[in-house]
């Protein structure tokens, strides 16, 4: 059974043109009333106009993103040094990749870094956001303060890491020393290089704080007030109300930070590989994208580097897919109830 | 309000997120690799050379900077040699190899580049630069004037691809005061007695609790491993650039010894952290501040020390083999002409004028004058041209000690310098052996295991690169 419902003039949701009729679907998903020819023409005109407006971006995307992505897939099947013509080699690069011990080493380094980076970022950002929420009138000042380091160029952060985390004269160890804690050799001891880089990455945590602060401010006050009246303490309110209510924001940060973790490059490259040549380079900081960069732009194995890039793409795709599957059980979307 | 909008967008976008996230990921990681384009046939410049050459047009030079008298004076002489009709553009700063290769691939190349000599083999093998045999002959350059080791670094497949510029060699530099206090001399830390040098490291090191106060001896790993291996008679790469010798027993012994020097002082991590905290170019440098007993270092650091800490209690010598012979590894830059240049004639004239004996000597005279005005010591200039080196040495007057000792050590090291042969996998070869050393320094591998693995990897890289070059 089908029915057609016309939305009365003046009752359209915001942003919907009043002249347009709306069709309603049944639970089976069938469309109830086909639009008239005139309506279809208007709709097509609108679509074309919209495409016209976004065409600069579409053209840019096609030339500077889509084409390089497609071309790199082709390059991954070739032997290409950037100058000589690419020679098609089939899946040789992928076979070589499977036998390259540095691929496994760099991937493991990246996984460990990401495993440290994502939770530490979210936890610290959440704590700061919660503190900001209670900061009252000074919240704006602190919000700006936390966001400012985000403006620091990543290369500068890499250099800063070497200065702050120097095992002997660095400020971090000086501060630890003041409490009688002997600091480790953050920049030279392989066991401490990745934790040090993760700590340094907290320098630019500002955007995560802003996102979580916005999420916290959107948690309905009546929920926490009711919980307070019912005798719930702060911990219970946080774990039973606040975290579930901001879980979409937490999930968003988990996804984008995981991708950022897998792609980490600039700070570690600047700190450990920027000097190049024969200087000391810590293998503990040999992340996947750094190895990819090295193959592409130090050894000019562009085909092999492209294969490395596509493998990273697959790894990120799998990890992201797993995150989305898991999120179905853990993330609560208000208004998304069926 | 902000969050409401954000959540609305996010709820819609969450189904699209995998696509957008992966698109972003791909754009960032894949886009970087896709810079393919047109390519130039190597060696297609049509320049002819010699005094009769018609010098006109534009000359774009990349990788060279006018930082001091030596550069400025020679640059002025080169401009004079080019005449008024050549419009010279100098793109200062180091040569960006990625950018350069991209320019070669796109066919829009600079006319002359100033590159590290250890990059010449790879660039030549890829057809990114052209042979300069005609240029050298046409400009009447006496090839025999070039230092043998410098010429070897720019000669690939029996063709000269670069004109050597500055030369760099290593010296032993030590804090004479610390040596005296420990009852040692420069002979104990110059490598001539490896056991004595290891013992000196322990005797000179000073700690306060867990912190180092003075590094006894810094064996400068990983960068100077080829030097320590050569001191024991091992060339890490064969003369023809085709065979790696990384797992030679003498090379393993050299590495064990050099790493042992760090271990005797608390390990590489501690030494590196302390080294990194030093004011390397300032008046509070490691020697002036009594923070370092001894280390091998390139000769240009003598100038730095003399400039910023003329009263530092220095002692100098060449680095020596266990037989007491001086030894050094030559490094430095060279001029090279990219494939596809539109003004190879002017590029050749500029490069040959910059490296001519007269140019070097005139520049050295200007440097000497400038140093004397500053009240400093002119310590000479090392070039890839042996004749120029001799003439510049003739300009030197006796300096006060210890700087005179430094000058003599520098020339002694220069006369004994050797170099690794040019090869088509120089970047990979260097990376492979440094990675091996790094893994030992990090405590992840034993010297013999690390070098054995590196040997296999390096030989495979060399074989592949040579096979590609040989067209196999």
PDB file of N, CA, C and O in Angstrom, chain B residues 205-269:
ATOM      1  N   UNK B 205      87.567  10.172  30.212  1.00  0.00           N
ATOM      2  CA  UNK B 205      86.142  10.394  30.470  1.00  0.00           C
ATOM      3  C   UNK B 205      85.920  10.841  31.917  1.00  0.00           C
ATOM      4  O   UNK B 205      86.602  10.393  32.839  1.00  0.00           O
ATOM      5  N   UNK B 206      84.993  11.781  32.075  1.00  0.00           N
ATOM      6  CA  UNK B 206      84.658  12.258  33.425  1.00  0.00           C
ATOM      7  C   UNK B 206      83.151  12.269  33.579  1.00  0.00           C
ATOM      8  O   UNK B 206      82.428  12.687  32.667  1.00  0.00           O
ATOM      9  N   UNK B 207      82.692  11.791  34.724  1.00  0.00           N
ATOM     10  CA  UNK B 207      81.244  11.729  34.978  1.00  0.00           C
ATOM     11  C   UNK B 207      80.910  12.415  36.293  1.00  0.00           C
ATOM     12  O   UNK B 207      81.748  12.514  37.192  1.00  0.00           O
ATOM     13  N   UNK B 208      79.675  12.844  36.374  1.00  0.00           N
ATOM     14  CA  UNK B 208      79.145  13.315  37.640  1.00  0.00           C
ATOM     15  C   UNK B 208      77.839  12.561  37.838  1.00  0.00           C
ATOM     16  O   UNK B 208      76.843  12.853  37.177  1.00  0.00           O
ATOM     17  N   UNK B 209      77.874  11.583  38.705  1.00  0.00           N
ATOM     18  CA  UNK B 209      76.714  10.686  38.816  1.00  0.00           C
ATOM     19  C   UNK B 209      76.541   9.938  37.510  1.00  0.00           C
ATOM     20  O   UNK B 209      77.487   9.362  36.978  1.00  0.00           O
ATOM     21  N   UNK B 210      75.329  10.000  36.949  1.00  0.00           N
ATOM     22  CA  UNK B 210      75.090   9.334  35.678  1.00  0.00           C
ATOM     23  C   UNK B 210      75.444  10.214  34.490  1.00  0.00           C
ATOM     24  O   UNK B 210      75.486   9.752  33.355  1.00  0.00           O
ATOM     25  N   UNK B 211      75.642  11.491  34.739  1.00  0.00           N
ATOM     26  CA  UNK B 211      75.868  12.420  33.641  1.00  0.00           C
ATOM     27  C   UNK B 211      77.339  12.497  33.254  1.00  0.00           C
ATOM     28  O   UNK B 211      78.228  12.528  34.116  1.00  0.00           O
ATOM     29  N   UNK B 212      77.567  12.562  31.940  1.00  0.00           N
ATOM     30  CA  UNK B 212      78.924  12.772  31.458  1.00  0.00           C
ATOM     31  C   UNK B 212      79.306  14.230  31.649  1.00  0.00           C
ATOM     32  O   UNK B 212      78.503  15.130  31.394  1.00  0.00           O
ATOM     33  N   UNK B 213      80.514  14.462  32.092  1.00  0.00           N
ATOM     34  CA  UNK B 213      81.053  15.824  32.167  1.00  0.00           C
ATOM     35  C   UNK B 213      82.071  16.050  31.053  1.00  0.00           C
ATOM     36  O   UNK B 213      82.232  17.159  30.557  1.00  0.00           O
ATOM     37  N   UNK B 214      82.755  14.981  30.698  1.00  0.00           N
ATOM     38  CA  UNK B 214      83.729  15.038  29.606  1.00  0.00           C
ATOM     39  C   UNK B 214      83.699  13.718  28.838  1.00  0.00           C
ATOM     40  O   UNK B 214      83.746  12.649  29.448  1.00  0.00           O
ATOM     41  N   UNK B 215      83.584  13.830  27.516  1.00  0.00           N
ATOM     42  CA  UNK B 215      83.713  12.642  26.671  1.00  0.00           C
ATOM     43  C   UNK B 215      85.206  12.408  26.496  1.00  0.00           C
ATOM     44  O   UNK B 215      85.942  13.330  26.117  1.00  0.00           O
ATOM     45  N   UNK B 216      85.651  11.209  26.772  1.00  0.00           N
ATOM     46  CA  UNK B 216      87.085  10.929  26.642  1.00  0.00           C
ATOM     47  C   UNK B 216      87.521  10.995  25.186  1.00  0.00           C
ATOM     48  O   UNK B 216      88.274  11.880  24.769  1.00  0.00           O
ATOM     49  N   UNK B 217      87.027  10.047  24.413  1.00  0.00           N
ATOM     50  CA  UNK B 217      87.311  10.013  22.973  1.00  0.00           C
ATOM     51  C   UNK B 217      86.010   9.720  22.251  1.00  0.00           C
ATOM     52  O   UNK B 217      85.257   8.832  22.658  1.00  0.00           O
ATOM     53  N   UNK B 218      85.748  10.467  21.205  1.00  0.00           N
ATOM     54  CA  UNK B 218      84.569  10.224  20.364  1.00  0.00           C
ATOM     55  C   UNK B 218      85.065   9.626  19.048  1.00  0.00           C
ATOM     56  O   UNK B 218      85.766  10.297  18.282  1.00  0.00           O
ATOM     57  N   UNK B 219      84.699   8.374  18.805  1.00  0.00           N
ATOM     58  CA  UNK B 219      85.202   7.728  17.581  1.00  0.00           C
ATOM     59  C   UNK B 219      84.357   8.104  16.361  1.00  0.00           C
ATOM     60  O   UNK B 219      84.602   7.623  15.264  1.00  0.00           O
ATOM     61  N   UNK B 220      83.355   8.951  16.566  1.00  0.00           N
ATOM     62  CA  UNK B 220      82.545   9.538  15.496  1.00  0.00           C
ATOM     63  C   UNK B 220      81.914   8.483  14.575  1.00  0.00           C
ATOM     64  O   UNK B 220      82.046   8.532  13.360  1.00  0.00           O
ATOM     65  N   UNK B 221      81.210   7.570  15.221  1.00  0.00           N
ATOM     66  CA  UNK B 221      80.405   6.626  14.450  1.00  0.00           C
ATOM     67  C   UNK B 221      79.011   7.233  14.308  1.00  0.00           C
ATOM     68  O   UNK B 221      78.572   7.973  15.172  1.00  0.00           O
ATOM     69  N   UNK B 222      78.307   6.910  13.245  1.00  0.00           N
ATOM     70  CA  UNK B 222      78.710   5.967  12.201  1.00  0.00           C
ATOM     71  C   UNK B 222      79.541   6.577  11.079  1.00  0.00           C
ATOM     72  O   UNK B 222      80.139   5.856  10.290  1.00  0.00           O
ATOM     73  N   UNK B 223      79.609   7.939  11.027  1.00  0.00           N
ATOM     74  CA  UNK B 223      80.133   8.557   9.811  1.00  0.00           C
ATOM     75  C   UNK B 223      81.581   8.202   9.486  1.00  0.00           C
ATOM     76  O   UNK B 223      81.964   8.145   8.315  1.00  0.00           O
ATOM     77  N   UNK B 224      82.412   7.981  10.515  1.00  0.00           N
ATOM     78  CA  UNK B 224      83.829   7.745  10.230  1.00  0.00           C
ATOM     79  C   UNK B 224      84.205   6.258  10.232  1.00  0.00           C
ATOM     80  O   UNK B 224      85.391   5.926  10.280  1.00  0.00           O
ATOM     81  N   UNK B 225      83.208   5.387  10.148  1.00  0.00           N
ATOM     82  CA  UNK B 225      83.529   3.953  10.081  1.00  0.00           C
ATOM     83  C   UNK B 225      84.422   3.616   8.883  1.00  0.00           C
ATOM     84  O   UNK B 225      85.379   2.837   9.029  1.00  0.00           O
ATOM     85  N   UNK B 226      84.162   4.177   7.681  1.00  0.00           N
ATOM     86  CA  UNK B 226      85.057   3.853   6.553  1.00  0.00           C
ATOM     87  C   UNK B 226      86.516   4.225   6.843  1.00  0.00           C
ATOM     88  O   UNK B 226      87.434   3.549   6.372  1.00  0.00           O
ATOM     89  N   UNK B 227      86.706   5.282   7.641  1.00  0.00           N
ATOM     90  CA  UNK B 227      88.064   5.705   7.976  1.00  0.00           C
ATOM     91  C   UNK B 227      88.748   4.661   8.854  1.00  0.00           C
ATOM     92  O   UNK B 227      89.899   4.270   8.611  1.00  0.00           O
ATOM     93  N   UNK B 228      88.014   4.195   9.879  1.00  0.00           N
ATOM     94  CA  UNK B 228      88.613   3.205  10.790  1.00  0.00           C
ATOM     95  C   UNK B 228      88.835   1.876  10.074  1.00  0.00           C
ATOM     96  O   UNK B 228      89.801   1.156  10.363  1.00  0.00           O
ATOM     97  N   UNK B 229      87.933   1.536   9.136  1.00  0.00           N
ATOM     98  CA  UNK B 229      88.122   0.297   8.365  1.00  0.00           C
ATOM     99  C   UNK B 229      89.340   0.431   7.454  1.00  0.00           C
ATOM    100  O   UNK B 229      90.179  -0.478   7.364  1.00  0.00           O
ATOM    101  N   UNK B 230      89.448   1.589   6.804  1.00  0.00           N
ATOM    102  CA  UNK B 230      90.581   1.797   5.889  1.00  0.00           C
ATOM    103  C   UNK B 230      91.896   1.791   6.651  1.00  0.00           C
ATOM    104  O   UNK B 230      92.929   1.316   6.158  1.00  0.00           O
ATOM    105  N   UNK B 231      91.861   2.316   7.887  1.00  0.00           N
ATOM    106  CA  UNK B 231      93.078   2.317   8.705  1.00  0.00           C
ATOM    107  C   UNK B 231      93.575   0.890   8.936  1.00  0.00           C
ATOM    108  O   UNK B 231      94.763   0.658   9.156  1.00  0.00           O
ATOM    109  N   UNK B 232      92.632  -0.055   8.881  1.00  0.00           N
ATOM    110  CA  UNK B 232      93.012  -1.462   9.033  1.00  0.00           C
ATOM    111  C   UNK B 232      93.124  -2.151   7.678  1.00  0.00           C
ATOM    112  O   UNK B 232      93.111  -3.371   7.589  1.00  0.00           O
ATOM    113  N   UNK B 233      93.193  -1.351   6.636  1.00  0.00           N
ATOM    114  CA  UNK B 233      93.481  -1.887   5.304  1.00  0.00           C
ATOM    115  C   UNK B 233      92.279  -2.324   4.495  1.00  0.00           C
ATOM    116  O   UNK B 233      92.441  -2.976   3.458  1.00  0.00           O
ATOM    117  N   UNK B 234      91.073  -1.993   4.932  1.00  0.00           N
ATOM    118  CA  UNK B 234      89.878  -2.459   4.217  1.00  0.00           C
ATOM    119  C   UNK B 234      89.194  -1.315   3.475  1.00  0.00           C
ATOM    120  O   UNK B 234      88.860  -0.289   4.085  1.00  0.00           O
ATOM    121  N   UNK B 235      88.984  -1.500   2.193  1.00  0.00           N
ATOM    122  CA  UNK B 235      88.121  -0.593   1.428  1.00  0.00           C
ATOM    123  C   UNK B 235      86.719  -1.169   1.480  1.00  0.00           C
ATOM    124  O   UNK B 235      86.497  -2.304   1.037  1.00  0.00           O
ATOM    125  N   UNK B 236      85.769  -0.412   1.999  1.00  0.00           N
ATOM    126  CA  UNK B 236      84.405  -0.937   2.095  1.00  0.00           C
ATOM    127  C   UNK B 236      83.814  -1.207   0.723  1.00  0.00           C
ATOM    128  O   UNK B 236      82.887  -2.011   0.580  1.00  0.00           O
ATOM    129  N   UNK B 237      84.359  -0.532  -0.279  1.00  0.00           N
ATOM    130  CA  UNK B 237      83.891  -0.727  -1.651  1.00  0.00           C
ATOM    131  C   UNK B 237      85.123  -0.890  -2.536  1.00  0.00           C
ATOM    132  O   UNK B 237      86.103  -0.156  -2.377  1.00  0.00           O
ATOM    133  N   UNK B 238      85.049  -1.850  -3.454  1.00  0.00           N
ATOM    134  CA  UNK B 238      86.208  -2.104  -4.314  1.00  0.00           C
ATOM    135  C   UNK B 238      86.485  -0.900  -5.220  1.00  0.00           C
ATOM    136  O   UNK B 238      85.629  -0.024  -5.394  1.00  0.00           O
ATOM    137  N   UNK B 239      87.683  -0.893  -5.793  1.00  0.00           N
ATOM    138  CA  UNK B 239      88.119   0.249  -6.606  1.00  0.00           C
ATOM    139  C   UNK B 239      87.201   0.482  -7.803  1.00  0.00           C
ATOM    140  O   UNK B 239      87.030   1.611  -8.244  1.00  0.00           O
ATOM    141  N   UNK B 240      86.609  -0.599  -8.329  1.00  0.00           N
ATOM    142  CA  UNK B 240      85.722  -0.427  -9.492  1.00  0.00           C
ATOM    143  C   UNK B 240      84.273  -0.140  -9.077  1.00  0.00           C
ATOM    144  O   UNK B 240      83.392  -0.011  -9.924  1.00  0.00           O
ATOM    145  N   UNK B 241      84.033  -0.039  -7.773  1.00  0.00           N
ATOM    146  CA  UNK B 241      82.703   0.333  -7.291  1.00  0.00           C
ATOM    147  C   UNK B 241      81.666  -0.767  -7.419  1.00  0.00           C
ATOM    148  O   UNK B 241      80.474  -0.503  -7.304  1.00  0.00           O
ATOM    149  N   UNK B 242      82.102  -2.005  -7.623  1.00  0.00           N
ATOM    150  CA  UNK B 242      81.132  -3.080  -7.874  1.00  0.00           C
ATOM    151  C   UNK B 242      81.018  -4.079  -6.729  1.00  0.00           C
ATOM    152  O   UNK B 242      80.057  -4.832  -6.659  1.00  0.00           O
ATOM    153  N   UNK B 243      82.017  -4.113  -5.837  1.00  0.00           N
ATOM    154  CA  UNK B 243      82.013  -5.155  -4.806  1.00  0.00           C
ATOM    155  C   UNK B 243      82.088  -4.548  -3.402  1.00  0.00           C
ATOM    156  O   UNK B 243      82.993  -3.761  -3.112  1.00  0.00           O
ATOM    157  N   UNK B 244      81.142  -4.944  -2.559  1.00  0.00           N
ATOM    158  CA  UNK B 244      81.152  -4.490  -1.166  1.00  0.00           C
ATOM    159  C   UNK B 244      82.065  -5.381  -0.333  1.00  0.00           C
ATOM    160  O   UNK B 244      82.168  -6.590  -0.584  1.00  0.00           O
ATOM    161  N   UNK B 245      82.737  -4.777   0.641  1.00  0.00           N
ATOM    162  CA  UNK B 245      83.607  -5.548   1.546  1.00  0.00           C
ATOM    163  C   UNK B 245      83.253  -5.254   3.000  1.00  0.00           C
ATOM    164  O   UNK B 245      84.117  -5.130   3.851  1.00  0.00           O
ATOM    165  N   UNK B 246      81.976  -5.180   3.265  1.00  0.00           N
ATOM    166  CA  UNK B 246      81.560  -4.750   4.600  1.00  0.00           C
ATOM    167  C   UNK B 246      81.832  -5.791   5.679  1.00  0.00           C
ATOM    168  O   UNK B 246      82.004  -5.441   6.854  1.00  0.00           O
ATOM    169  N   UNK B 247      81.823  -7.060   5.294  1.00  0.00           N
ATOM    170  CA  UNK B 247      81.993  -8.100   6.319  1.00  0.00           C
ATOM    171  C   UNK B 247      83.422  -8.614   6.387  1.00  0.00           C
ATOM    172  O   UNK B 247      83.675  -9.694   6.937  1.00  0.00           O
ATOM    173  N   UNK B 248      84.351  -7.844   5.856  1.00  0.00           N
ATOM    174  CA  UNK B 248      85.758  -8.206   5.980  1.00  0.00           C
ATOM    175  C   UNK B 248      86.116  -8.282   7.478  1.00  0.00           C
ATOM    176  O   UNK B 248      85.691  -7.411   8.251  1.00  0.00           O
ATOM    177  N   UNK B 249      86.872  -9.312   7.889  1.00  0.00           N
ATOM    178  CA  UNK B 249      87.200  -9.428   9.321  1.00  0.00           C
ATOM    179  C   UNK B 249      87.836  -8.170   9.904  1.00  0.00           C
ATOM    180  O   UNK B 249      87.558  -7.799  11.048  1.00  0.00           O
ATOM    181  N   UNK B 250      88.638  -7.491   9.091  1.00  0.00           N
ATOM    182  CA  UNK B 250      89.280  -6.263   9.596  1.00  0.00           C
ATOM    183  C   UNK B 250      88.244  -5.151   9.785  1.00  0.00           C
ATOM    184  O   UNK B 250      88.378  -4.319  10.692  1.00  0.00           O
ATOM    185  N   UNK B 251      87.233  -5.134   8.942  1.00  0.00           N
ATOM    186  CA  UNK B 251      86.170  -4.129   9.104  1.00  0.00           C
ATOM    187  C   UNK B 251      85.373  -4.418  10.367  1.00  0.00           C
ATOM    188  O   UNK B 251      85.014  -3.495  11.119  1.00  0.00           O
ATOM    189  N   UNK B 252      85.109  -5.700  10.606  1.00  0.00           N
ATOM    190  CA  UNK B 252      84.389  -6.078  11.837  1.00  0.00           C
ATOM    191  C   UNK B 252      85.212  -5.689  13.064  1.00  0.00           C
ATOM    192  O   UNK B 252      84.688  -5.131  14.040  1.00  0.00           O
ATOM    193  N   UNK B 253      86.508  -5.958  12.965  1.00  0.00           N
ATOM    194  CA  UNK B 253      87.402  -5.601  14.083  1.00  0.00           C
ATOM    195  C   UNK B 253      87.393  -4.080  14.324  1.00  0.00           C
ATOM    196  O   UNK B 253      87.334  -3.609  15.469  1.00  0.00           O
ATOM    197  N   UNK B 254      87.418  -3.339  13.222  1.00  0.00           N
ATOM    198  CA  UNK B 254      87.401  -1.873  13.342  1.00  0.00           C
ATOM    199  C   UNK B 254      86.117  -1.409  14.021  1.00  0.00           C
ATOM    200  O   UNK B 254      86.129  -0.514  14.887  1.00  0.00           O
ATOM    201  N   UNK B 255      85.002  -2.019  13.648  1.00  0.00           N
ATOM    202  CA  UNK B 255      83.720  -1.607  14.238  1.00  0.00           C
ATOM    203  C   UNK B 255      83.659  -1.987  15.723  1.00  0.00           C
ATOM    204  O   UNK B 255      83.209  -1.193  16.564  1.00  0.00           O
ATOM    205  N   UNK B 256      84.097  -3.185  16.020  1.00  0.00           N
ATOM    206  CA  UNK B 256      84.088  -3.614  17.441  1.00  0.00           C
ATOM    207  C   UNK B 256      84.914  -2.652  18.287  1.00  0.00           C
ATOM    208  O   UNK B 256      84.512  -2.257  19.390  1.00  0.00           O
ATOM    209  N   UNK B 257      86.050  -2.260  17.743  1.00  0.00           N
ATOM    210  CA  UNK B 257      86.930  -1.345  18.480  1.00  0.00           C
ATOM    211  C   UNK B 257      86.274   0.032  18.658  1.00  0.00           C
ATOM    212  O   UNK B 257      86.256   0.588  19.765  1.00  0.00           O
ATOM    213  N   UNK B 258      85.717   0.563  17.558  1.00  0.00           N
ATOM    214  CA  UNK B 258      85.139   1.918  17.623  1.00  0.00           C
ATOM    215  C   UNK B 258      83.911   1.958  18.530  1.00  0.00           C
ATOM    216  O   UNK B 258      83.693   2.930  19.257  1.00  0.00           O
ATOM    217  N   UNK B 259      83.104   0.881  18.495  1.00  0.00           N
ATOM    218  CA  UNK B 259      81.934   0.815  19.388  1.00  0.00           C
ATOM    219  C   UNK B 259      82.394   0.636  20.833  1.00  0.00           C
ATOM    220  O   UNK B 259      81.812   1.219  21.767  1.00  0.00           O
ATOM    221  N   UNK B 260      83.457  -0.136  21.002  1.00  0.00           N
ATOM    222  CA  UNK B 260      84.009  -0.375  22.343  1.00  0.00           C
ATOM    223  C   UNK B 260      84.429   0.928  23.022  1.00  0.00           C
ATOM    224  O   UNK B 260      84.333   1.070  24.249  1.00  0.00           O
ATOM    225  N   UNK B 261      84.872   1.872  22.227  1.00  0.00           N
ATOM    226  CA  UNK B 261      85.266   3.173  22.787  1.00  0.00           C
ATOM    227  C   UNK B 261      84.066   3.854  23.446  1.00  0.00           C
ATOM    228  O   UNK B 261      84.185   4.459  24.525  1.00  0.00           O
ATOM    229  N   UNK B 262      82.910   3.730  22.821  1.00  0.00           N
ATOM    230  CA  UNK B 262      81.697   4.302  23.437  1.00  0.00           C
ATOM    231  C   UNK B 262      81.294   3.518  24.682  1.00  0.00           C
ATOM    232  O   UNK B 262      80.894   4.100  25.693  1.00  0.00           O
ATOM    233  N   UNK B 263      81.376   2.204  24.562  1.00  0.00           N
ATOM    234  CA  UNK B 263      80.934   1.376  25.695  1.00  0.00           C
ATOM    235  C   UNK B 263      81.762   1.655  26.938  1.00  0.00           C
ATOM    236  O   UNK B 263      81.247   1.612  28.062  1.00  0.00           O
ATOM    237  N   UNK B 264      83.032   1.959  26.728  1.00  0.00           N
ATOM    238  CA  UNK B 264      83.905   2.253  27.873  1.00  0.00           C
ATOM    239  C   UNK B 264      83.521   3.556  28.560  1.00  0.00           C
ATOM    240  O   UNK B 264      83.989   3.861  29.659  1.00  0.00           O
ATOM    241  N   UNK B 265      82.689   4.354  27.888  1.00  0.00           N
ATOM    242  CA  UNK B 265      82.313   5.665  28.446  1.00  0.00           C
ATOM    243  C   UNK B 265      80.841   5.740  28.825  1.00  0.00           C
ATOM    244  O   UNK B 265      80.277   6.822  28.955  1.00  0.00           O
ATOM    245  N   UNK B 266      80.202   4.577  28.936  1.00  0.00           N
ATOM    246  CA  UNK B 266      78.797   4.561  29.329  1.00  0.00           C
ATOM    247  C   UNK B 266      77.843   4.299  28.188  1.00  0.00           C
ATOM    248  O   UNK B 266      76.625   4.362  28.373  1.00  0.00           O
ATOM    249  N   UNK B 267      78.372   4.049  27.019  1.00  0.00           N
ATOM    250  CA  UNK B 267      77.506   3.703  25.880  1.00  0.00           C
ATOM    251  C   UNK B 267      77.278   4.861  24.924  1.00  0.00           C
ATOM    252  O   UNK B 267      77.443   6.036  25.281  1.00  0.00           O
ATOM    253  N   UNK B 268      76.877   4.502  23.719  1.00  0.00           N
ATOM    254  CA  UNK B 268      76.700   5.517  22.673  1.00  0.00           C
ATOM    255  C   UNK B 268      75.603   6.508  23.021  1.00  0.00           C
ATOM    256  O   UNK B 268      75.717   7.706  22.737  1.00  0.00           O
ATOM    257  N   UNK B 269      74.512   6.014  23.623  1.00  0.00           N
ATOM    258  CA  UNK B 269      73.383   6.907  23.935  1.00  0.00           C
ATOM    259  C   UNK B 269      73.838   8.079  24.801  1.00  0.00           C
ATOM    260  O   UNK B 269      73.479   9.231  24.551  1.00  0.00           O
TER     261      UNK B 269
END
